[in-house]
XYZ file of C-alpha atoms in Angstrom:
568
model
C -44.341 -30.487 28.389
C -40.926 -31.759 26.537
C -42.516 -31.283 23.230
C -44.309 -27.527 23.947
C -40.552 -26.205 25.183
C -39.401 -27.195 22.715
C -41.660 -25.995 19.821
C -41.049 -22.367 21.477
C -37.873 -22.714 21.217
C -37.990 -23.349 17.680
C -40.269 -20.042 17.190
C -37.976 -17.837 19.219
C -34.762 -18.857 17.063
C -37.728 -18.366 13.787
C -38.188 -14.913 15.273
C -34.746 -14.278 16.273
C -33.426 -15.066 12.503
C -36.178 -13.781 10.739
C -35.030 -9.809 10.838
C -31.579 -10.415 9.491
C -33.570 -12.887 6.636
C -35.411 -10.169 5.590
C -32.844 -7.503 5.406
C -30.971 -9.673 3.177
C -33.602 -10.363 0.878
C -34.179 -6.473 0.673
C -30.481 -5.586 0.033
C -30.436 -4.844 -3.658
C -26.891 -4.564 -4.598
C -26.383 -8.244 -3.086
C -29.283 -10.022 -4.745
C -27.794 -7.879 -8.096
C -24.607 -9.110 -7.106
C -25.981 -12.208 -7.692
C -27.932 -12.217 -10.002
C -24.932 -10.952 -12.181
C -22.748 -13.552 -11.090
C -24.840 -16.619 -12.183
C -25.635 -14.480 -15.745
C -21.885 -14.111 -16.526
C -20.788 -17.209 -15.417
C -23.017 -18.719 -17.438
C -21.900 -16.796 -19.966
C -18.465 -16.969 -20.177
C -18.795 -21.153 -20.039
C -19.700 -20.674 -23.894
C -15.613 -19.397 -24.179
C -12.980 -21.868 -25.341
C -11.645 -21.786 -21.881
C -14.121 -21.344 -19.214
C -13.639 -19.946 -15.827
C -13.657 -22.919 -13.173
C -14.592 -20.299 -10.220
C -15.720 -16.343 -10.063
C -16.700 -14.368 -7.117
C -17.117 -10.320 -7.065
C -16.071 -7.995 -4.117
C -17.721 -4.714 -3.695
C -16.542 -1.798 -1.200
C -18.974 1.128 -0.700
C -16.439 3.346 1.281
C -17.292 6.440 2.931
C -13.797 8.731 3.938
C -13.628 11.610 5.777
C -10.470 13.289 6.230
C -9.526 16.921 7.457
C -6.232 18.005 8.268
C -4.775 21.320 10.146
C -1.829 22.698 10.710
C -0.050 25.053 13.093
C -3.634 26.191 14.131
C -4.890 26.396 10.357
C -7.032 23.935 8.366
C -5.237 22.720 5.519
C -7.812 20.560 3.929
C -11.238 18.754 4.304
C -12.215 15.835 2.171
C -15.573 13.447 2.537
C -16.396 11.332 -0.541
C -17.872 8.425 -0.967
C -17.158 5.240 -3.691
C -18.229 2.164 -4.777
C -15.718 -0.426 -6.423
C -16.306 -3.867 -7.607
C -13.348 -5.758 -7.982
C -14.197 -9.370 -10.037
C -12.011 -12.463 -9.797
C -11.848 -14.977 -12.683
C -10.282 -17.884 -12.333
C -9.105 -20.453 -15.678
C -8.027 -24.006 -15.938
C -8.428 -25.973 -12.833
C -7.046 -26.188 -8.878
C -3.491 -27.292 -10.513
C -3.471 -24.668 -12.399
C -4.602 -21.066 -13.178
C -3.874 -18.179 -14.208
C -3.003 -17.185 -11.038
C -0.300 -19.270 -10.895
C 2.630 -16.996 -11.440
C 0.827 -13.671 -11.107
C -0.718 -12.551 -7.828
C -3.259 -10.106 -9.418
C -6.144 -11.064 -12.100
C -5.465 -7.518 -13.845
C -2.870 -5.358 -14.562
C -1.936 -2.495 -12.820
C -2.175 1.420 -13.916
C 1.007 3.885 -14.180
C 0.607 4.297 -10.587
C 0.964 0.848 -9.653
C -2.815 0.857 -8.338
C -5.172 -2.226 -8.769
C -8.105 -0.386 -9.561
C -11.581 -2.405 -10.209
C -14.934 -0.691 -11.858
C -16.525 2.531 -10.378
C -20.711 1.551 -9.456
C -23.372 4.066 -9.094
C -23.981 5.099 -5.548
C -28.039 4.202 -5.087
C -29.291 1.253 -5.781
C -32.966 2.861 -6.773
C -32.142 4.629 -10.268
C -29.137 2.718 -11.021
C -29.611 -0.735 -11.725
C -28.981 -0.221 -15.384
C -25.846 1.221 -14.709
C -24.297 -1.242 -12.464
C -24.949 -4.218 -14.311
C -22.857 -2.538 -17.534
C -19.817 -1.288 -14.938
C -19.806 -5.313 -14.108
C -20.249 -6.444 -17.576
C -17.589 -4.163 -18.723
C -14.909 -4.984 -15.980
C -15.715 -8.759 -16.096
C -15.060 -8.696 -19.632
C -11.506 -6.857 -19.205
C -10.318 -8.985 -16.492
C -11.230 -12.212 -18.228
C -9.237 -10.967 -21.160
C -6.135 -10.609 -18.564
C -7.006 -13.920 -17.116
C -6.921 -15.304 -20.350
C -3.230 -13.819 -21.232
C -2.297 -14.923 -17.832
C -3.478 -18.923 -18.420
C -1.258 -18.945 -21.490
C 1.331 -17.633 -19.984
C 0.783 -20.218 -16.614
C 0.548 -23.175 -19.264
C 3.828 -22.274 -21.202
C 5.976 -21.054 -17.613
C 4.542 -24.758 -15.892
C 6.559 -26.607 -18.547
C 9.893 -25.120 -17.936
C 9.327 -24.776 -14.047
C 12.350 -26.012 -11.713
C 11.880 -29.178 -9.493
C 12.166 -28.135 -6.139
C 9.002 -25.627 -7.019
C 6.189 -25.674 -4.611
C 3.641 -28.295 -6.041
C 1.012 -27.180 -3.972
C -2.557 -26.543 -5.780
C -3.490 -22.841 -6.644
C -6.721 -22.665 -5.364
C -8.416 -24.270 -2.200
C -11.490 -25.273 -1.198
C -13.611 -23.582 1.931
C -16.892 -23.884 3.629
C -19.719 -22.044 1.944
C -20.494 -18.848 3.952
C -23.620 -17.220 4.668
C -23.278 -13.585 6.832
C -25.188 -10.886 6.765
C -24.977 -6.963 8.597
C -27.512 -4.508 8.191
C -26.436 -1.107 6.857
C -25.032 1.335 9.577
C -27.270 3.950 10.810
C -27.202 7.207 9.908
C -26.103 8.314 13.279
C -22.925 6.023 13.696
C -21.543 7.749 10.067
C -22.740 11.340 11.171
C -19.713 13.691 11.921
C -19.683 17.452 12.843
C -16.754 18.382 10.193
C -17.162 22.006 11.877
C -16.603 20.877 15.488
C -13.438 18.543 14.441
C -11.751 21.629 12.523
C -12.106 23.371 15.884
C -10.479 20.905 17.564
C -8.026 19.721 15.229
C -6.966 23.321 14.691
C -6.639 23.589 18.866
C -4.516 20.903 19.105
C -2.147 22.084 15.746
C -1.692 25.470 16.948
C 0.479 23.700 20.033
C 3.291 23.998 17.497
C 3.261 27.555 16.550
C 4.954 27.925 19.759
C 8.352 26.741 18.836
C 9.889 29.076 15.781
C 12.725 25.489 14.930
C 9.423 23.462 13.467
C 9.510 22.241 10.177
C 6.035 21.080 10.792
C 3.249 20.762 12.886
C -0.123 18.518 12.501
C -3.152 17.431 13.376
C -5.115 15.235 11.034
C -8.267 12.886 11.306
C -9.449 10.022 9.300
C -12.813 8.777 9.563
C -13.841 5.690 7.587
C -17.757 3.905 7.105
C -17.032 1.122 4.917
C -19.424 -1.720 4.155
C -18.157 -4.544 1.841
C -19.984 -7.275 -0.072
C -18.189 -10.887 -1.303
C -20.118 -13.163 -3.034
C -18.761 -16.376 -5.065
C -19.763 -19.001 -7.486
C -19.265 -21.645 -4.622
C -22.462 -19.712 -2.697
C -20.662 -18.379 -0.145
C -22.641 -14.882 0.239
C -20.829 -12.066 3.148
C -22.000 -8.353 3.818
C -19.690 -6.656 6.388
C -19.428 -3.205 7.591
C -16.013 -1.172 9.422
C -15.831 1.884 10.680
C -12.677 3.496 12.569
C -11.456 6.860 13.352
C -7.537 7.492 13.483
C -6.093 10.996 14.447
C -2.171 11.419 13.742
C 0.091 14.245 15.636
C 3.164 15.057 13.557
C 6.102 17.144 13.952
C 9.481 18.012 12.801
C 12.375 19.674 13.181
C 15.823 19.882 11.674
C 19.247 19.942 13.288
C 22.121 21.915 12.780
C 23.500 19.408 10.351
C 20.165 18.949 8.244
C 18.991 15.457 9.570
C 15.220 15.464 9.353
C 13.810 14.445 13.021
C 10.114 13.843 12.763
C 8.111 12.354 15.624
C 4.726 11.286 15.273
C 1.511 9.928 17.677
C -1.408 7.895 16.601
C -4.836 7.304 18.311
C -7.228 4.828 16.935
C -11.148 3.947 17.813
C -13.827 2.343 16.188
C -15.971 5.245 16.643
C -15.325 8.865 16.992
C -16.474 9.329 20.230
C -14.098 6.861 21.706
C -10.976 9.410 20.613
C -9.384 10.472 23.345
C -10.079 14.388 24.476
C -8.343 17.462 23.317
C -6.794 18.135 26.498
C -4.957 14.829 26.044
C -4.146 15.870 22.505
C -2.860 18.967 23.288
C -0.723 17.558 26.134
C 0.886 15.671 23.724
C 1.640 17.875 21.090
C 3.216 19.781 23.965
C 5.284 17.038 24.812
C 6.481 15.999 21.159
C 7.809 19.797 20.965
C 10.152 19.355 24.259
C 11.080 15.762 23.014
C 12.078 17.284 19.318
C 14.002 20.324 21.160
C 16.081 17.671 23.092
C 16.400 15.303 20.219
C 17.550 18.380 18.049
C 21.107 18.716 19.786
C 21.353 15.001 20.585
C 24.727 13.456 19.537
C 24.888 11.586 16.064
C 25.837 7.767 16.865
C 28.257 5.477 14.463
C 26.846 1.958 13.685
C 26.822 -0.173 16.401
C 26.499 -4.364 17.055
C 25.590 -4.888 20.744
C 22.808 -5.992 23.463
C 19.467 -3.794 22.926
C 16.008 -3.201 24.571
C 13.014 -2.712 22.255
C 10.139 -1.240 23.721
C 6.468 -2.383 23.116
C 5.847 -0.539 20.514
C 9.024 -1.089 19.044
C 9.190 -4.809 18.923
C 5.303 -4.949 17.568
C 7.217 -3.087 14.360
C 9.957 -5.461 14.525
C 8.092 -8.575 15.140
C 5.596 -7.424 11.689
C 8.517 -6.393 10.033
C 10.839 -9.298 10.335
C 8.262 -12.185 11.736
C 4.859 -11.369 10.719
C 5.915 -11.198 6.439
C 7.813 -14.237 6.515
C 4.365 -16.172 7.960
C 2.426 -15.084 4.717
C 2.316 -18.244 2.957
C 1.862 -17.016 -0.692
C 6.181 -15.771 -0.410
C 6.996 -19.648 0.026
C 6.524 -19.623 -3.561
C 9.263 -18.173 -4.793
C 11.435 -16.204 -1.979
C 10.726 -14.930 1.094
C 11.516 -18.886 2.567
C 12.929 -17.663 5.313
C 11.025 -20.196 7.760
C 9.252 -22.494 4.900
C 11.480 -25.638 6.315
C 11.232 -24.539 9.848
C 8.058 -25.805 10.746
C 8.236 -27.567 14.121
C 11.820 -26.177 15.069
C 12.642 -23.576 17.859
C 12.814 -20.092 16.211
C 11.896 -18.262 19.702
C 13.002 -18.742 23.220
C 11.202 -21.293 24.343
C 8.453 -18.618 26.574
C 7.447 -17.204 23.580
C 3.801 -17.480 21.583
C 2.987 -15.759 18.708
C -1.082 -15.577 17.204
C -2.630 -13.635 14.605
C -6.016 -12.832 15.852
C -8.754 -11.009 13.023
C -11.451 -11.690 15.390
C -9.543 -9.444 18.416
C -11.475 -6.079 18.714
C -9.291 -5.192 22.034
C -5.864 -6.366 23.079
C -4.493 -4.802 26.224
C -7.098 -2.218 26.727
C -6.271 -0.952 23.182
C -8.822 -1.457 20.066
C -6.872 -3.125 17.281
C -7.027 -1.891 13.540
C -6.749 -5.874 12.118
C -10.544 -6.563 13.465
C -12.536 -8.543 10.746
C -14.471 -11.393 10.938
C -14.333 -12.372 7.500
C -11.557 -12.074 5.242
C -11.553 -10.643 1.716
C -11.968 -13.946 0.305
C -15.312 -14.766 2.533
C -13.361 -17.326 4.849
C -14.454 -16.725 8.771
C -11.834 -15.273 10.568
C -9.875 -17.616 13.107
C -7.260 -17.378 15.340
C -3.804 -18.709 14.046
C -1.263 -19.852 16.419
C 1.940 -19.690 14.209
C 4.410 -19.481 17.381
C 3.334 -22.068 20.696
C 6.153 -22.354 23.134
C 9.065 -21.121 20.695
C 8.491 -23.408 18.037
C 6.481 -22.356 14.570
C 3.931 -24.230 14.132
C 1.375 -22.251 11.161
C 1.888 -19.788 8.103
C -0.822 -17.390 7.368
C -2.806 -18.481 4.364
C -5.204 -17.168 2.313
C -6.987 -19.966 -0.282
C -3.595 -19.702 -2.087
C -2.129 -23.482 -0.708
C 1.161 -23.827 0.359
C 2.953 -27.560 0.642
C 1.818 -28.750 4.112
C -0.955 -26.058 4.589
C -3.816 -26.807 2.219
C -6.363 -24.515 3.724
C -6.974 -21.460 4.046
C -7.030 -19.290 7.834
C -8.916 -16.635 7.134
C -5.533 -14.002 6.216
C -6.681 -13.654 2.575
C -6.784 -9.968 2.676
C -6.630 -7.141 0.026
C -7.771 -3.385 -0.785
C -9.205 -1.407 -3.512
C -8.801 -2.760 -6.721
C -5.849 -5.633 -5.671
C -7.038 -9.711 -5.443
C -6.355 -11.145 -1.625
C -3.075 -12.580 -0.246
C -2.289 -14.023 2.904
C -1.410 -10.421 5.004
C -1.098 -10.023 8.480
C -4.100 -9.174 11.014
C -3.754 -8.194 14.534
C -0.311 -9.855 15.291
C 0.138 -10.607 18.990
C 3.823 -11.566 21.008
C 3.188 -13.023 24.543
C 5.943 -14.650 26.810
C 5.007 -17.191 29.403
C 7.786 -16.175 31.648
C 7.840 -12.255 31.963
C 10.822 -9.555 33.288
C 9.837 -6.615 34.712
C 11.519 -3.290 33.071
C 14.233 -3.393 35.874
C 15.002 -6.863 34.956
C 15.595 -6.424 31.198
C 17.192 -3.696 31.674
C 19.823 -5.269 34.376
C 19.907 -7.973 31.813
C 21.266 -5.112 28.763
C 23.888 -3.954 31.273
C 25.185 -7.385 32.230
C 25.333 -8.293 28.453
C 26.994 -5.148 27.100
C 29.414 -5.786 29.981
C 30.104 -8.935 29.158
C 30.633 -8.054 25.604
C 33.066 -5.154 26.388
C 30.701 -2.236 25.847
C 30.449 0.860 27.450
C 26.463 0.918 26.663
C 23.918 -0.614 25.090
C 20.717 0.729 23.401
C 16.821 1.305 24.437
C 15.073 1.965 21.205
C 11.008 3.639 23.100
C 9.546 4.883 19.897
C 9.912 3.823 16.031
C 7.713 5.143 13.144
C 7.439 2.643 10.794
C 9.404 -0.326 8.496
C 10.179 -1.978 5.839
C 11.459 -5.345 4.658
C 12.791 -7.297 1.877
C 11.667 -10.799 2.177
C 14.135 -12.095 -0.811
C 11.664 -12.012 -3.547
C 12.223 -11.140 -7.122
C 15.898 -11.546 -6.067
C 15.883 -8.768 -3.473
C 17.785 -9.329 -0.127
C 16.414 -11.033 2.709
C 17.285 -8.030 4.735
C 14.799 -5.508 7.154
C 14.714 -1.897 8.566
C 13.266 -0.546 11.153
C 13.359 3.576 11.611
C 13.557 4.234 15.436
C 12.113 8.023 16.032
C 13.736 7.930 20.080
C 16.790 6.065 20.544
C 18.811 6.043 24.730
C 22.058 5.227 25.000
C 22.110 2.992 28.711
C 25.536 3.474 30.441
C 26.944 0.471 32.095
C 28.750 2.273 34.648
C 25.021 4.256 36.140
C 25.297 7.355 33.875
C 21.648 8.689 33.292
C 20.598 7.428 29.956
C 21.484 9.860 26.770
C 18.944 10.249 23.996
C 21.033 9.980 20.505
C 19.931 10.367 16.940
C 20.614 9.058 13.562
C 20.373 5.057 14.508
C 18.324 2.774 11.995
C 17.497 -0.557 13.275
C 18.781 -3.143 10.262
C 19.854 -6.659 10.174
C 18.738 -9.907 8.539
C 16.215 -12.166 10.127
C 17.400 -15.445 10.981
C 20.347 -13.387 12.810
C 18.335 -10.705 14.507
C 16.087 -13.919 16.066
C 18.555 -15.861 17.638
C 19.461 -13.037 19.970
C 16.294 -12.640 21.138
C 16.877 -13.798 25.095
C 13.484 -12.634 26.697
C 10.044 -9.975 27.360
C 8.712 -8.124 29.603
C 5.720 -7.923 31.667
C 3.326 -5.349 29.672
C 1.998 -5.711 26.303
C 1.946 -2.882 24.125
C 0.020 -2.132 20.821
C 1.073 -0.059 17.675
C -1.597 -0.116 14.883
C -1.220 1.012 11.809
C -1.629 0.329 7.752
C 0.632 -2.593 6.063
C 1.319 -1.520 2.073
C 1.950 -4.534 0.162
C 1.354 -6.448 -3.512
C -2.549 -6.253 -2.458
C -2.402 -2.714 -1.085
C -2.833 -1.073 2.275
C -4.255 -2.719 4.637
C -5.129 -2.151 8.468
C -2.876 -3.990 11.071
C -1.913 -3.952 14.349
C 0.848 -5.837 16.615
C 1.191 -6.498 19.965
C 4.512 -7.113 21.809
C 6.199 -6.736 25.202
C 9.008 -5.417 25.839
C 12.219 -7.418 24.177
C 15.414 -7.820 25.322
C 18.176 -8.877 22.687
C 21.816 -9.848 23.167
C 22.635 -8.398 19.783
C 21.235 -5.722 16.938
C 23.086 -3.968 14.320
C 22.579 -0.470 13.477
C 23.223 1.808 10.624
C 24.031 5.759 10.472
C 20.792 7.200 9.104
C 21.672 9.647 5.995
C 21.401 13.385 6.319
C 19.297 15.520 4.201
C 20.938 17.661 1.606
C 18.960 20.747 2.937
C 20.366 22.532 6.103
C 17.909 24.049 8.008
C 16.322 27.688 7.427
C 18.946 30.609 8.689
C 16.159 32.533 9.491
C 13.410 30.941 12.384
C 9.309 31.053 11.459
C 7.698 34.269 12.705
C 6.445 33.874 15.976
C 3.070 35.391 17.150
C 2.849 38.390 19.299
C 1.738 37.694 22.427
C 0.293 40.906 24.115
């Protein structure tokens, strides 16, 4: 009886497998894939220098994008591409030719890693393909020759303290495999979302001050193939919808004062309604009316609540870059020889999660489940009770880390490095809202102010991670900033604040968070291009920040107010 459950067993995981088998062995770009791999490997052993590893990346991306504004559609775009992007590596693990250069080709005048455009169907264009890959193999082992030279000659002259890690790791062979998406998950009624879209932008025709007024959507089917040398064989697909509410105004002075909303899903029917939409876009008109005659604030050093969203941007801004372990090269070593120490308060745990589809009732935008280098995706606990403990690595090593973690990520034409995912802030030992924001009173009193600062809503970041020579400095651009009276005034929205500061600095005044996590998602641009991100963060509480004066736009705003409509 043993024996008989067991050999059904064995047929039921035969039957269960079998499907997914098949659909891989019918998948004709992959098995071309390669089939082209092995050929030019082969091939290019017969060179003087031979490559010791090659793997090619394929993206068949589908984008739909259509845009309106003030009740108008501006533009519709849906076109779809294929892209191979081949890595060669030269030399050995100690040495490569990606050594000293991130990227295995060089960029064009727009700074864009582009790789080799691939016929669409796989029926009529076999032919075709296998000359795009030929062609582009050949070009980038021609770079990747230069580069080895180059490595060779820089490795002799190289300074001691260098990092003498390895440049390339080793990783478990991968087999995964997704069907193609069905036709029905990629369909979308372009018609019915210029309706709607156009609904929602024509909110802002109401207020004559607008400088703008938009409603855009982004739809995205995009189904990527990695295959290596080392037999590691991945098929993937994504798909995500994003729509993005934007408006502006000007104030008397000429400061630009733009306010933006963002609303993410995996699939287009999980966007939220257009009543929600348009009870936004009514919203973000009052807000920019207020904001428009708010008082211009001077720099300012002093206690400082970040909202959610905020301190996700601050956290990825100021954190999350200084955990990618390809800037402990050279730069960006901000917390290389901090590993074990207490950067955080000690209620504090930071993770980078790929494999997180949801995160507080929110979908996150950093989902994968392999990276872009064909490592499974894993979650990395860099932060455990305020001390760091992890960098994010791609198969680049770093001293200490030899492995990779699955943050090897890239886009279009660019070669992976270790980027952020879905970065998440927790705190073991929450304040409500109340509570932080007794705590900011008590502080500023303490430290002789007359108020201290709630930043709710930022739009983006940037940082400079001391690279290339650049300062290890960041920015964050706040969109609503509230001054909080210590003597029980109501709070006072102000405008013109940038959030700036250096890292080390900003961290040790971080004191606590609060109770409810918070997501802002959105794309990270970096060496390896944009790339889709989200963080995660509670409310912060911080006994000091430093702000800057934000400067004012040359161009005063129109003397004359838009044309309204006639309303009969």
């Amino acid at each position: 009886m043993r024996k008989c459950r067991l050999v059904i067993l064995s047929l039921f995981l035969f039957l269960l497998f079998l499907p997914g088998a098949f659909g891989q062995e019918q998948d004709k770009l992959l098995q071309l894939l390669k089939q082209e791999l092995a050929y030019d490997m082969k091939e290019l052993q017969k060179q003087e220098f031979p490559p010791y590893h090659m793997n090619f990346r394929v993206l068949d991306d589908r984008n739909v994008n259509i845009s309106s504004s003030f009740g108008a559609t501006m533009s519709v775009q849906d076109y779809r591409t294929r892209m191979l992007v081949p890595q060669i590596r030269l030399g050995d693990t100690l040495l490569d030719n990606f050594k000293y250069n991130y990227m295995g080709t060089a960029p064009d005048q727009r700074r864009n890693y582009r790789g080799a455009l691939l016929p669409l169907e796989d029926e009529n264009g076999e032919d075709g393909i296998k000359q795009a890959i030929w062609s582009e193999v050949i070009k980038r082992y021609n770079f990747a020759l230069d580069m080895y030279e180059k490595a060779k000659t820089q490795s002799t002259v190289s300074v001691d303290n260098e990092d003498k890690a390895p440049c390339f790791s080793s990783t478990p062979v991968e087999k995964y495999y997704e069907a193609p998406i069905p036709a029905e998950k990629q369909a979308i009624d372009v018609k019915a979302w210029e309706k709607r879209l156009n609904e929602v932008s024509s909110i802002f025709k109401e207020s004559s001050l607008l400088q703008e007024g938009q409603a855009s959507l982004s739809f995205r089917v995009l189904r990527t193939y990695f295959v290596n040398t080392e037999g590691t064989e991945v098929v993937q697909n994504r798909t995500y919808a994003r729509i993005i509410i934007s408006a502006s105004m000007k104030a008397e002075d000429g400061m630009d004062l733009p306010l933006n909303l963002s609303y993410f899903a995996y699939e287009l029917k999980d966007l939220p309604s257009n009543e929600r939409l348009i009870a936004d876009a009514k919203d973000m008109v009052k807000r920019l009316n207020i904001l428009r005659t708010a008082p211009v604030v001077d720099p300012y050093t002093g206690p400082a609540i970040l909202s959610g969203p905020a301190s996700g941007v601050f956290f990825h801004e100021i954190f999350g870059h200084r955990l990618e372990g390809h800037r402990m090269k050279s730069g960006g070593q901000t917390f290389k020889k901090m590993v074990g120490e207490q950067v955080l308060p000690v209620d504090f745990q930071v993770y980078s999660d790929p494999t997180l589809r949801q995160y507080a009732g929110d979908y996150m935008n950093g989902f994968y489940l392999y990276d872009d280098e064909g490592v499974k995706a894993r979650r990395v606990d860099v932060v455990t009770n305020g001390v760091l403990k992890e960098f994010l690595m791609s198969r680049v090593p770093l001293e200490g880390f030899p492995h990779s973690n699955a943050h090897g990520r890239t886009a279009g034409g660019g070669d992976p490095v270790s980027r952020q995912a879905n970065l998440v802030v927790e705190t073991t030992n929450p304040r409500t809202e109340a509570q932080l924001r007794q705590m900011l009173i008590e502080e500023a009193k303490k430290q002789g102010k007359e108020y201290g600062y709630y930043f709710k809503e930022v739009t983006s970041g940037f940082t400079y991670t001391g690279e290339g020579g650049s300062l290890n400095s960041f920015n964050v651009t706040p969109l609503e900033v509230y001054r909080v009276y210590v003597d029980g005034r109501p709070d006072e929205l102000v405008r013109g604040v940038d959030l700036i500061g250096t890292p080390l600095s900003m961290f040790s005044n971080i004191v606590a968070g609060g109770d409810r996590p918070s997501v802002f998602t959105g794309m990270c641009g970096a060496e390896s291009g944009w790339v889709p991100v989200t963080a995660s963060s509670p409310m912060i509480f911080v006994n000091k920040i430093e702000t800057q004066r934000r400067e004012k736009s040359r161009q005063l705003p129109p003397i004359l107010q838009a044309p309204s409509e006639n309303k009969k």
